[in-house]
Amino acid sequence: MARPRKDAEGPGAKARMHEAFWELLAEDPSASVSVRELCARAHVNKNAFYYHYAGIEELAGEALRGMISPDGLAHIMAFIQGAPGEESASEDELLALRRICLVASAEGTPALRAMLRSSLSAAWDAQSGTDASTLPVPARLDREFALGGIMGILAHLWESGLLDDLTSLRDAAYPRHAMELVGINPSRLS
């Protein structure tokens, strides 16, 4: 199959498809995003979509992984917990946090929540320099418990409206404890 043409100006097809995915998800998180409506929103044809992706699930996984870099995740979590030197987050980081929280919430689909959990796990592996599958059972259980806690925090941020005012969450100890369990130390990030 021939490579789709690259538009001279503006974001490329993949970036437009990612943005269209997030827009459609925000409109109705529990609905299945169709290739047809995604292509219409992104102004690409189906051939361009299938050149890059086998299906919506592949695009969704790439979109999530793109938002969860190990350093970016640690910075966002450090910001949430109010770590010294983390008094602000960029607009892009806050947008990423909103999108991650949407997926983690009850409004997201189970498949997207599973992808998010997997992406978070991979980011923590990369950030901490570990491979969860090689950890002893007690350490894996601690890690799974912490990961569930982080997913719960992210869902709570979306469902409670705390994304507009993160100061109350910063006073809570549980984000710090969950990060310590998975080996993220925000004080190391500066």
mmCIF file with all atom_site columns, C-alpha atoms in Angstrom:
data_model
loop_
_atom_site.group_PDB
_atom_site.id
_atom_site.type_symbol
_atom_site.label_atom_id
_atom_site.label_alt_id
_atom_site.label_comp_id
_atom_site.label_asym_id
_atom_site.label_entity_id
_atom_site.label_seq_id
_atom_site.pdbx_PDB_ins_code
_atom_site.Cartn_x
_atom_site.Cartn_y
_atom_site.Cartn_z
_atom_site.occupancy
_atom_site.B_iso_or_equiv
_atom_site.pdbx_formal_charge
_atom_site.auth_seq_id
_atom_site.auth_comp_id
_atom_site.auth_asym_id
_atom_site.auth_atom_id
_atom_site.pdbx_PDB_model_num
ATOM 1   C CA . MET A 1 1   ? 0.000   0.000   0.000  1.00 0.00 ? 1   MET A CA 1
ATOM 2   C CA . ALA A 1 2   ? 1.341   3.457   -0.865 1.00 0.00 ? 2   ALA A CA 1
ATOM 3   C CA . ARG A 1 3   ? 2.225   5.848   1.908  1.00 0.00 ? 3   ARG A CA 1
ATOM 4   C CA . PRO A 1 4   ? -0.447  8.545   2.443  1.00 0.00 ? 4   PRO A CA 1
ATOM 5   C CA . ARG A 1 5   ? 0.544   12.037  1.359  1.00 0.00 ? 5   ARG A CA 1
ATOM 6   C CA . LYS A 1 6   ? 1.957   14.418  3.948  1.00 0.00 ? 6   LYS A CA 1
ATOM 7   C CA . ASP A 1 7   ? 0.123   17.732  4.178  1.00 0.00 ? 7   ASP A CA 1
ATOM 8   C CA . ALA A 1 8   ? 2.509   20.632  3.758  1.00 0.00 ? 8   ALA A CA 1
ATOM 9   C CA . GLU A 1 9   ? 1.249   22.549  6.775  1.00 0.00 ? 9   GLU A CA 1
ATOM 10  C CA . GLY A 1 10  ? -0.287  21.648  10.096 1.00 0.00 ? 10  GLY A CA 1
ATOM 11  C CA . PRO A 1 11  ? -0.137  18.449  12.080 1.00 0.00 ? 11  PRO A CA 1
ATOM 12  C CA . GLY A 1 12  ? 0.400   15.164  10.304 1.00 0.00 ? 12  GLY A CA 1
ATOM 13  C CA . ALA A 1 13  ? -2.267  12.511  9.861  1.00 0.00 ? 13  ALA A CA 1
ATOM 14  C CA . LYS A 1 14  ? -1.244  10.541  12.965 1.00 0.00 ? 14  LYS A CA 1
ATOM 15  C CA . ALA A 1 15  ? -1.350  13.644  15.181 1.00 0.00 ? 15  ALA A CA 1
ATOM 16  C CA . ARG A 1 16  ? -4.776  14.577  13.777 1.00 0.00 ? 16  ARG A CA 1
ATOM 17  C CA . MET A 1 17  ? -6.046  11.037  14.371 1.00 0.00 ? 17  MET A CA 1
ATOM 18  C CA . HIS A 1 18  ? -4.781  11.096  17.982 1.00 0.00 ? 18  HIS A CA 1
ATOM 19  C CA . GLU A 1 19  ? -6.461  14.455  18.591 1.00 0.00 ? 19  GLU A CA 1
ATOM 20  C CA . ALA A 1 20  ? -9.694  13.247  16.969 1.00 0.00 ? 20  ALA A CA 1
ATOM 21  C CA . PHE A 1 21  ? -9.615  10.150  19.174 1.00 0.00 ? 21  PHE A CA 1
ATOM 22  C CA . TRP A 1 22  ? -9.350  12.279  22.334 1.00 0.00 ? 22  TRP A CA 1
ATOM 23  C CA . GLU A 1 23  ? -12.074 14.659  21.159 1.00 0.00 ? 23  GLU A CA 1
ATOM 24  C CA . LEU A 1 24  ? -14.488 11.802  20.417 1.00 0.00 ? 24  LEU A CA 1
ATOM 25  C CA . LEU A 1 25  ? -13.661 10.104  23.705 1.00 0.00 ? 25  LEU A CA 1
ATOM 26  C CA . ALA A 1 26  ? -14.325 13.321  25.634 1.00 0.00 ? 26  ALA A CA 1
ATOM 27  C CA . GLU A 1 27  ? -17.734 13.651  23.951 1.00 0.00 ? 27  GLU A CA 1
ATOM 28  C CA . ASP A 1 28  ? -18.856 10.144  24.940 1.00 0.00 ? 28  ASP A CA 1
ATOM 29  C CA . PRO A 1 29  ? -16.253 8.167   26.937 1.00 0.00 ? 29  PRO A CA 1
ATOM 30  C CA . SER A 1 30  ? -18.236 4.942   27.103 1.00 0.00 ? 30  SER A CA 1
ATOM 31  C CA . ALA A 1 31  ? -18.981 4.813   23.372 1.00 0.00 ? 31  ALA A CA 1
ATOM 32  C CA . SER A 1 32  ? -16.890 2.935   20.894 1.00 0.00 ? 32  SER A CA 1
ATOM 33  C CA . VAL A 1 33  ? -15.009 5.276   18.624 1.00 0.00 ? 33  VAL A CA 1
ATOM 34  C CA . SER A 1 34  ? -15.537 4.176   15.034 1.00 0.00 ? 34  SER A CA 1
ATOM 35  C CA . VAL A 1 35  ? -12.954 4.408   12.282 1.00 0.00 ? 35  VAL A CA 1
ATOM 36  C CA . ARG A 1 36  ? -15.487 6.279   10.141 1.00 0.00 ? 36  ARG A CA 1
ATOM 37  C CA . GLU A 1 37  ? -16.148 9.053   12.664 1.00 0.00 ? 37  GLU A CA 1
ATOM 38  C CA . LEU A 1 38  ? -12.483 9.275   13.642 1.00 0.00 ? 38  LEU A CA 1
ATOM 39  C CA . CYS A 1 39  ? -11.434 9.688   9.992  1.00 0.00 ? 39  CYS A CA 1
ATOM 40  C CA . ALA A 1 40  ? -14.099 12.327  9.422  1.00 0.00 ? 40  ALA A CA 1
ATOM 41  C CA . ARG A 1 41  ? -12.969 14.280  12.493 1.00 0.00 ? 41  ARG A CA 1
ATOM 42  C CA . ALA A 1 42  ? -9.259  13.965  11.617 1.00 0.00 ? 42  ALA A CA 1
ATOM 43  C CA . HIS A 1 43  ? -9.811  14.801  7.925  1.00 0.00 ? 43  HIS A CA 1
ATOM 44  C CA . VAL A 1 44  ? -8.115  11.629  6.736  1.00 0.00 ? 44  VAL A CA 1
ATOM 45  C CA . ASN A 1 45  ? -9.470  8.778   4.653  1.00 0.00 ? 45  ASN A CA 1
ATOM 46  C CA . LYS A 1 46  ? -9.745  5.177   5.783  1.00 0.00 ? 46  LYS A CA 1
ATOM 47  C CA . ASN A 1 47  ? -6.711  4.205   3.707  1.00 0.00 ? 47  ASN A CA 1
ATOM 48  C CA . ALA A 1 48  ? -4.584  6.642   5.726  1.00 0.00 ? 48  ALA A CA 1
ATOM 49  C CA . PHE A 1 49  ? -5.999  5.247   8.961  1.00 0.00 ? 49  PHE A CA 1
ATOM 50  C CA . TYR A 1 50  ? -5.300  1.627   8.004  1.00 0.00 ? 50  TYR A CA 1
ATOM 51  C CA . TYR A 1 51  ? -1.845  2.530   6.710  1.00 0.00 ? 51  TYR A CA 1
ATOM 52  C CA . HIS A 1 52  ? -0.903  3.515   10.273 1.00 0.00 ? 52  HIS A CA 1
ATOM 53  C CA . TYR A 1 53  ? -3.139  1.277   12.427 1.00 0.00 ? 53  TYR A CA 1
ATOM 54  C CA . ALA A 1 54  ? -4.753  -2.138  12.331 1.00 0.00 ? 54  ALA A CA 1
ATOM 55  C CA . GLY A 1 55  ? -7.723  -0.779  14.286 1.00 0.00 ? 55  GLY A CA 1
ATOM 56  C CA . ILE A 1 56  ? -8.957  1.688   16.890 1.00 0.00 ? 56  ILE A CA 1
ATOM 57  C CA . GLU A 1 57  ? -7.394  -0.336  19.718 1.00 0.00 ? 57  GLU A CA 1
ATOM 58  C CA . GLU A 1 58  ? -3.925  0.090   18.232 1.00 0.00 ? 58  GLU A CA 1
ATOM 59  C CA . LEU A 1 59  ? -4.436  3.842   17.833 1.00 0.00 ? 59  LEU A CA 1
ATOM 60  C CA . ALA A 1 60  ? -5.791  4.092   21.403 1.00 0.00 ? 60  ALA A CA 1
ATOM 61  C CA . GLY A 1 61  ? -2.793  2.230   22.808 1.00 0.00 ? 61  GLY A CA 1
ATOM 62  C CA . GLU A 1 62  ? -0.371  4.495   20.954 1.00 0.00 ? 62  GLU A CA 1
ATOM 63  C CA . ALA A 1 63  ? -2.277  7.619   22.054 1.00 0.00 ? 63  ALA A CA 1
ATOM 64  C CA . LEU A 1 64  ? -2.114  6.510   25.703 1.00 0.00 ? 64  LEU A CA 1
ATOM 65  C CA . ARG A 1 65  ? 1.554   5.515   25.581 1.00 0.00 ? 65  ARG A CA 1
ATOM 66  C CA . GLY A 1 66  ? 2.327   8.857   23.991 1.00 0.00 ? 66  GLY A CA 1
ATOM 67  C CA . MET A 1 67  ? 0.920   10.645  27.024 1.00 0.00 ? 67  MET A CA 1
ATOM 68  C CA . ILE A 1 68  ? 2.674   8.530   29.623 1.00 0.00 ? 68  ILE A CA 1
ATOM 69  C CA . SER A 1 69  ? 6.413   8.933   29.356 1.00 0.00 ? 69  SER A CA 1
ATOM 70  C CA . PRO A 1 70  ? 8.272   7.844   32.501 1.00 0.00 ? 70  PRO A CA 1
ATOM 71  C CA . ASP A 1 71  ? 9.551   11.363  33.254 1.00 0.00 ? 71  ASP A CA 1
ATOM 72  C CA . GLY A 1 72  ? 6.257   13.002  32.315 1.00 0.00 ? 72  GLY A CA 1
ATOM 73  C CA . LEU A 1 73  ? 4.288   10.640  34.539 1.00 0.00 ? 73  LEU A CA 1
ATOM 74  C CA . ALA A 1 74  ? 6.621   11.205  37.469 1.00 0.00 ? 74  ALA A CA 1
ATOM 75  C CA . HIS A 1 75  ? 6.388   14.983  36.969 1.00 0.00 ? 75  HIS A CA 1
ATOM 76  C CA . ILE A 1 76  ? 2.583   14.894  36.881 1.00 0.00 ? 76  ILE A CA 1
ATOM 77  C CA . MET A 1 77  ? 2.449   12.742  40.019 1.00 0.00 ? 77  MET A CA 1
ATOM 78  C CA . ALA A 1 78  ? 4.967   15.032  41.745 1.00 0.00 ? 78  ALA A CA 1
ATOM 79  C CA . PHE A 1 79  ? 2.803   18.015  40.775 1.00 0.00 ? 79  PHE A CA 1
ATOM 80  C CA . ILE A 1 80  ? -0.343  16.334  42.133 1.00 0.00 ? 80  ILE A CA 1
ATOM 81  C CA . GLN A 1 81  ? 1.306   15.627  45.465 1.00 0.00 ? 81  GLN A CA 1
ATOM 82  C CA . GLY A 1 82  ? 2.838   19.098  45.702 1.00 0.00 ? 82  GLY A CA 1
ATOM 83  C CA . ALA A 1 83  ? 6.503   18.084  45.680 1.00 0.00 ? 83  ALA A CA 1
ATOM 84  C CA . PRO A 1 84  ? 8.974   20.955  46.137 1.00 0.00 ? 84  PRO A CA 1
ATOM 85  C CA . GLY A 1 85  ? 9.748   22.607  42.819 1.00 0.00 ? 85  GLY A CA 1
ATOM 86  C CA . GLU A 1 86  ? 6.576   21.198  41.228 1.00 0.00 ? 86  GLU A CA 1
ATOM 87  C CA . GLU A 1 87  ? 4.239   24.135  41.851 1.00 0.00 ? 87  GLU A CA 1
ATOM 88  C CA . SER A 1 88  ? 3.036   24.277  38.271 1.00 0.00 ? 88  SER A CA 1
ATOM 89  C CA . ALA A 1 89  ? 2.351   22.079  35.303 1.00 0.00 ? 89  ALA A CA 1
ATOM 90  C CA . SER A 1 90  ? 2.286   23.097  31.658 1.00 0.00 ? 90  SER A CA 1
ATOM 91  C CA . GLU A 1 91  ? -0.960  23.288  29.699 1.00 0.00 ? 91  GLU A CA 1
ATOM 92  C CA . ASP A 1 92  ? 0.109   20.163  27.777 1.00 0.00 ? 92  ASP A CA 1
ATOM 93  C CA . GLU A 1 93  ? 0.753   18.273  31.025 1.00 0.00 ? 93  GLU A CA 1
ATOM 94  C CA . LEU A 1 94  ? -2.615  19.302  32.453 1.00 0.00 ? 94  LEU A CA 1
ATOM 95  C CA . LEU A 1 95  ? -4.352  18.274  29.213 1.00 0.00 ? 95  LEU A CA 1
ATOM 96  C CA . ALA A 1 96  ? -2.558  14.901  29.373 1.00 0.00 ? 96  ALA A CA 1
ATOM 97  C CA . LEU A 1 97  ? -3.601  14.525  33.026 1.00 0.00 ? 97  LEU A CA 1
ATOM 98  C CA . ARG A 1 98  ? -7.238  15.279  32.148 1.00 0.00 ? 98  ARG A CA 1
ATOM 99  C CA . ARG A 1 99  ? -7.213  12.711  29.352 1.00 0.00 ? 99  ARG A CA 1
ATOM 100 C CA . ILE A 1 100 ? -5.556  10.069  31.518 1.00 0.00 ? 100 ILE A CA 1
ATOM 101 C CA . CYS A 1 101 ? -8.087  10.704  34.298 1.00 0.00 ? 101 CYS A CA 1
ATOM 102 C CA . LEU A 1 102 ? -10.974 10.420  31.819 1.00 0.00 ? 102 LEU A CA 1
ATOM 103 C CA . VAL A 1 103 ? -9.731  6.991   30.715 1.00 0.00 ? 103 VAL A CA 1
ATOM 104 C CA . ALA A 1 104 ? -9.231  5.869   34.333 1.00 0.00 ? 104 ALA A CA 1
ATOM 105 C CA . SER A 1 105 ? -12.730 6.943   35.360 1.00 0.00 ? 105 SER A CA 1
ATOM 106 C CA . ALA A 1 106 ? -15.867 4.829   35.272 1.00 0.00 ? 106 ALA A CA 1
ATOM 107 C CA . GLU A 1 107 ? -16.772 6.735   32.101 1.00 0.00 ? 107 GLU A CA 1
ATOM 108 C CA . GLY A 1 108 ? -13.876 5.100   30.238 1.00 0.00 ? 108 GLY A CA 1
ATOM 109 C CA . THR A 1 109 ? -14.207 1.668   28.697 1.00 0.00 ? 109 THR A CA 1
ATOM 110 C CA . PRO A 1 110 ? -12.723 -1.413  30.387 1.00 0.00 ? 110 PRO A CA 1
ATOM 111 C CA . ALA A 1 111 ? -10.425 -1.933  27.390 1.00 0.00 ? 111 ALA A CA 1
ATOM 112 C CA . LEU A 1 112 ? -9.063  1.615   27.642 1.00 0.00 ? 112 LEU A CA 1
ATOM 113 C CA . ARG A 1 113 ? -8.593  1.299   31.422 1.00 0.00 ? 113 ARG A CA 1
ATOM 114 C CA . ALA A 1 114 ? -6.624  -1.926  30.845 1.00 0.00 ? 114 ALA A CA 1
ATOM 115 C CA . MET A 1 115 ? -4.455  -0.136  28.239 1.00 0.00 ? 115 MET A CA 1
ATOM 116 C CA . LEU A 1 116 ? -3.906  2.752   30.653 1.00 0.00 ? 116 LEU A CA 1
ATOM 117 C CA . ARG A 1 117 ? -2.912  0.401   33.467 1.00 0.00 ? 117 ARG A CA 1
ATOM 118 C CA . SER A 1 118 ? -0.481  -1.378  31.135 1.00 0.00 ? 118 SER A CA 1
ATOM 119 C CA . SER A 1 119 ? 0.978   1.954   29.962 1.00 0.00 ? 119 SER A CA 1
ATOM 120 C CA . LEU A 1 120 ? 1.388   3.136   33.551 1.00 0.00 ? 120 LEU A CA 1
ATOM 121 C CA . SER A 1 121 ? 3.089   -0.122  34.466 1.00 0.00 ? 121 SER A CA 1
ATOM 122 C CA . ALA A 1 122 ? 5.490   0.152   31.525 1.00 0.00 ? 122 ALA A CA 1
ATOM 123 C CA . ALA A 1 123 ? 6.291   3.772   32.420 1.00 0.00 ? 123 ALA A CA 1
ATOM 124 C CA . TRP A 1 124 ? 7.010   2.795   36.025 1.00 0.00 ? 124 TRP A CA 1
ATOM 125 C CA . ASP A 1 125 ? 9.220   -0.050  34.848 1.00 0.00 ? 125 ASP A CA 1
ATOM 126 C CA . ALA A 1 126 ? 11.189  2.384   32.699 1.00 0.00 ? 126 ALA A CA 1
ATOM 127 C CA . GLN A 1 127 ? 11.350  5.079   35.396 1.00 0.00 ? 127 GLN A CA 1
ATOM 128 C CA . SER A 1 128 ? 12.454  2.717   38.142 1.00 0.00 ? 128 SER A CA 1
ATOM 129 C CA . GLY A 1 129 ? 14.663  0.535   35.958 1.00 0.00 ? 129 GLY A CA 1
ATOM 130 C CA . THR A 1 130 ? 12.804  -2.630  36.929 1.00 0.00 ? 130 THR A CA 1
ATOM 131 C CA . ASP A 1 131 ? 10.793  -5.288  35.162 1.00 0.00 ? 131 ASP A CA 1
ATOM 132 C CA . ALA A 1 132 ? 7.653   -6.083  37.163 1.00 0.00 ? 132 ALA A CA 1
ATOM 133 C CA . SER A 1 133 ? 7.631   -9.663  35.899 1.00 0.00 ? 133 SER A CA 1
ATOM 134 C CA . THR A 1 134 ? 11.018  -10.345 37.545 1.00 0.00 ? 134 THR A CA 1
ATOM 135 C CA . LEU A 1 135 ? 10.089  -8.967  40.973 1.00 0.00 ? 135 LEU A CA 1
ATOM 136 C CA . PRO A 1 136 ? 9.513   -11.359 43.879 1.00 0.00 ? 136 PRO A CA 1
ATOM 137 C CA . VAL A 1 137 ? 5.841   -12.016 44.629 1.00 0.00 ? 137 VAL A CA 1
ATOM 138 C CA . PRO A 1 138 ? 5.583   -9.645  47.640 1.00 0.00 ? 138 PRO A CA 1
ATOM 139 C CA . ALA A 1 139 ? 7.098   -6.787  45.624 1.00 0.00 ? 139 ALA A CA 1
ATOM 140 C CA . ARG A 1 140 ? 4.774   -7.511  42.668 1.00 0.00 ? 140 ARG A CA 1
ATOM 141 C CA . LEU A 1 141 ? 1.782   -7.467  45.027 1.00 0.00 ? 141 LEU A CA 1
ATOM 142 C CA . ASP A 1 142 ? 2.915   -4.130  46.487 1.00 0.00 ? 142 ASP A CA 1
ATOM 143 C CA . ARG A 1 143 ? 3.312   -2.791  42.979 1.00 0.00 ? 143 ARG A CA 1
ATOM 144 C CA . GLU A 1 144 ? -0.124  -4.007  41.850 1.00 0.00 ? 144 GLU A CA 1
ATOM 145 C CA . PHE A 1 145 ? -1.687  -2.527  44.982 1.00 0.00 ? 145 PHE A CA 1
ATOM 146 C CA . ALA A 1 146 ? 0.023   0.805   44.305 1.00 0.00 ? 146 ALA A CA 1
ATOM 147 C CA . LEU A 1 147 ? -0.966  0.719   40.641 1.00 0.00 ? 147 LEU A CA 1
ATOM 148 C CA . GLY A 1 148 ? -4.590  0.117   41.624 1.00 0.00 ? 148 GLY A CA 1
ATOM 149 C CA . GLY A 1 149 ? -4.335  3.043   44.022 1.00 0.00 ? 149 GLY A CA 1
ATOM 150 C CA . ILE A 1 150 ? -2.962  5.331   41.335 1.00 0.00 ? 150 ILE A CA 1
ATOM 151 C CA . MET A 1 151 ? -5.747  4.259   38.948 1.00 0.00 ? 151 MET A CA 1
ATOM 152 C CA . GLY A 1 152 ? -8.237  5.027   41.722 1.00 0.00 ? 152 GLY A CA 1
ATOM 153 C CA . ILE A 1 153 ? -6.700  8.458   42.328 1.00 0.00 ? 153 ILE A CA 1
ATOM 154 C CA . LEU A 1 154 ? -6.838  9.275   38.627 1.00 0.00 ? 154 LEU A CA 1
ATOM 155 C CA . ALA A 1 155 ? -10.480 8.179   38.403 1.00 0.00 ? 155 ALA A CA 1
ATOM 156 C CA . HIS A 1 156 ? -11.331 10.163  41.543 1.00 0.00 ? 156 HIS A CA 1
ATOM 157 C CA . LEU A 1 157 ? -9.731  13.297  40.096 1.00 0.00 ? 157 LEU A CA 1
ATOM 158 C CA . TRP A 1 158 ? -12.048 13.065  37.080 1.00 0.00 ? 158 TRP A CA 1
ATOM 159 C CA . GLU A 1 159 ? -15.218 12.022  38.884 1.00 0.00 ? 159 GLU A CA 1
ATOM 160 C CA . SER A 1 160 ? -14.932 14.545  41.733 1.00 0.00 ? 160 SER A CA 1
ATOM 161 C CA . GLY A 1 161 ? -13.941 17.554  39.657 1.00 0.00 ? 161 GLY A CA 1
ATOM 162 C CA . LEU A 1 162 ? -10.663 17.943  41.575 1.00 0.00 ? 162 LEU A CA 1
ATOM 163 C CA . LEU A 1 163 ? -8.813  18.527  38.314 1.00 0.00 ? 163 LEU A CA 1
ATOM 164 C CA . ASP A 1 164 ? -9.893  22.152  38.586 1.00 0.00 ? 164 ASP A CA 1
ATOM 165 C CA . ASP A 1 165 ? -8.437  22.492  42.105 1.00 0.00 ? 165 ASP A CA 1
ATOM 166 C CA . LEU A 1 166 ? -5.644  20.084  42.954 1.00 0.00 ? 166 LEU A CA 1
ATOM 167 C CA . THR A 1 167 ? -4.735  21.711  46.285 1.00 0.00 ? 167 THR A CA 1
ATOM 168 C CA . SER A 1 168 ? -6.889  19.340  48.366 1.00 0.00 ? 168 SER A CA 1
ATOM 169 C CA . LEU A 1 169 ? -5.281  16.311  46.737 1.00 0.00 ? 169 LEU A CA 1
ATOM 170 C CA . ARG A 1 170 ? -1.830  17.756  47.437 1.00 0.00 ? 170 ARG A CA 1
ATOM 171 C CA . ASP A 1 171 ? -2.600  17.560  51.177 1.00 0.00 ? 171 ASP A CA 1
ATOM 172 C CA . ALA A 1 172 ? -3.298  13.805  50.960 1.00 0.00 ? 172 ALA A CA 1
ATOM 173 C CA . ALA A 1 173 ? -0.483  11.345  51.644 1.00 0.00 ? 173 ALA A CA 1
ATOM 174 C CA . TYR A 1 174 ? -1.701  8.498   49.429 1.00 0.00 ? 174 TYR A CA 1
ATOM 175 C CA . PRO A 1 175 ? -0.220  9.690   46.108 1.00 0.00 ? 175 PRO A CA 1
ATOM 176 C CA . ARG A 1 176 ? 3.193   9.926   47.799 1.00 0.00 ? 176 ARG A CA 1
ATOM 177 C CA . HIS A 1 177 ? 2.856   6.470   49.344 1.00 0.00 ? 177 HIS A CA 1
ATOM 178 C CA . ALA A 1 178 ? 1.735   4.908   46.076 1.00 0.00 ? 178 ALA A CA 1
ATOM 179 C CA . MET A 1 179 ? 4.650   6.486   44.232 1.00 0.00 ? 179 MET A CA 1
ATOM 180 C CA . GLU A 1 180 ? 7.107   5.222   46.848 1.00 0.00 ? 180 GLU A CA 1
ATOM 181 C CA . LEU A 1 181 ? 5.745   1.689   46.495 1.00 0.00 ? 181 LEU A CA 1
ATOM 182 C CA . VAL A 1 182 ? 6.428   1.667   42.769 1.00 0.00 ? 182 VAL A CA 1
ATOM 183 C CA . GLY A 1 183 ? 9.844   3.246   43.138 1.00 0.00 ? 183 GLY A CA 1
ATOM 184 C CA . ILE A 1 184 ? 9.138   6.808   41.968 1.00 0.00 ? 184 ILE A CA 1
ATOM 185 C CA . ASN A 1 185 ? 10.874  9.400   44.091 1.00 0.00 ? 185 ASN A CA 1
ATOM 186 C CA . PRO A 1 186 ? 9.722   12.911  43.069 1.00 0.00 ? 186 PRO A CA 1
ATOM 187 C CA . SER A 1 187 ? 12.668  14.524  44.859 1.00 0.00 ? 187 SER A CA 1
ATOM 188 C CA . ARG A 1 188 ? 14.973  12.826  42.305 1.00 0.00 ? 188 ARG A CA 1
ATOM 189 C CA . LEU A 1 189 ? 13.241  14.515  39.379 1.00 0.00 ? 189 LEU A CA 1
ATOM 190 C CA . SER A 1 190 ? 14.770  17.981  39.562 1.00 0.00 ? 190 SER A CA 1
#
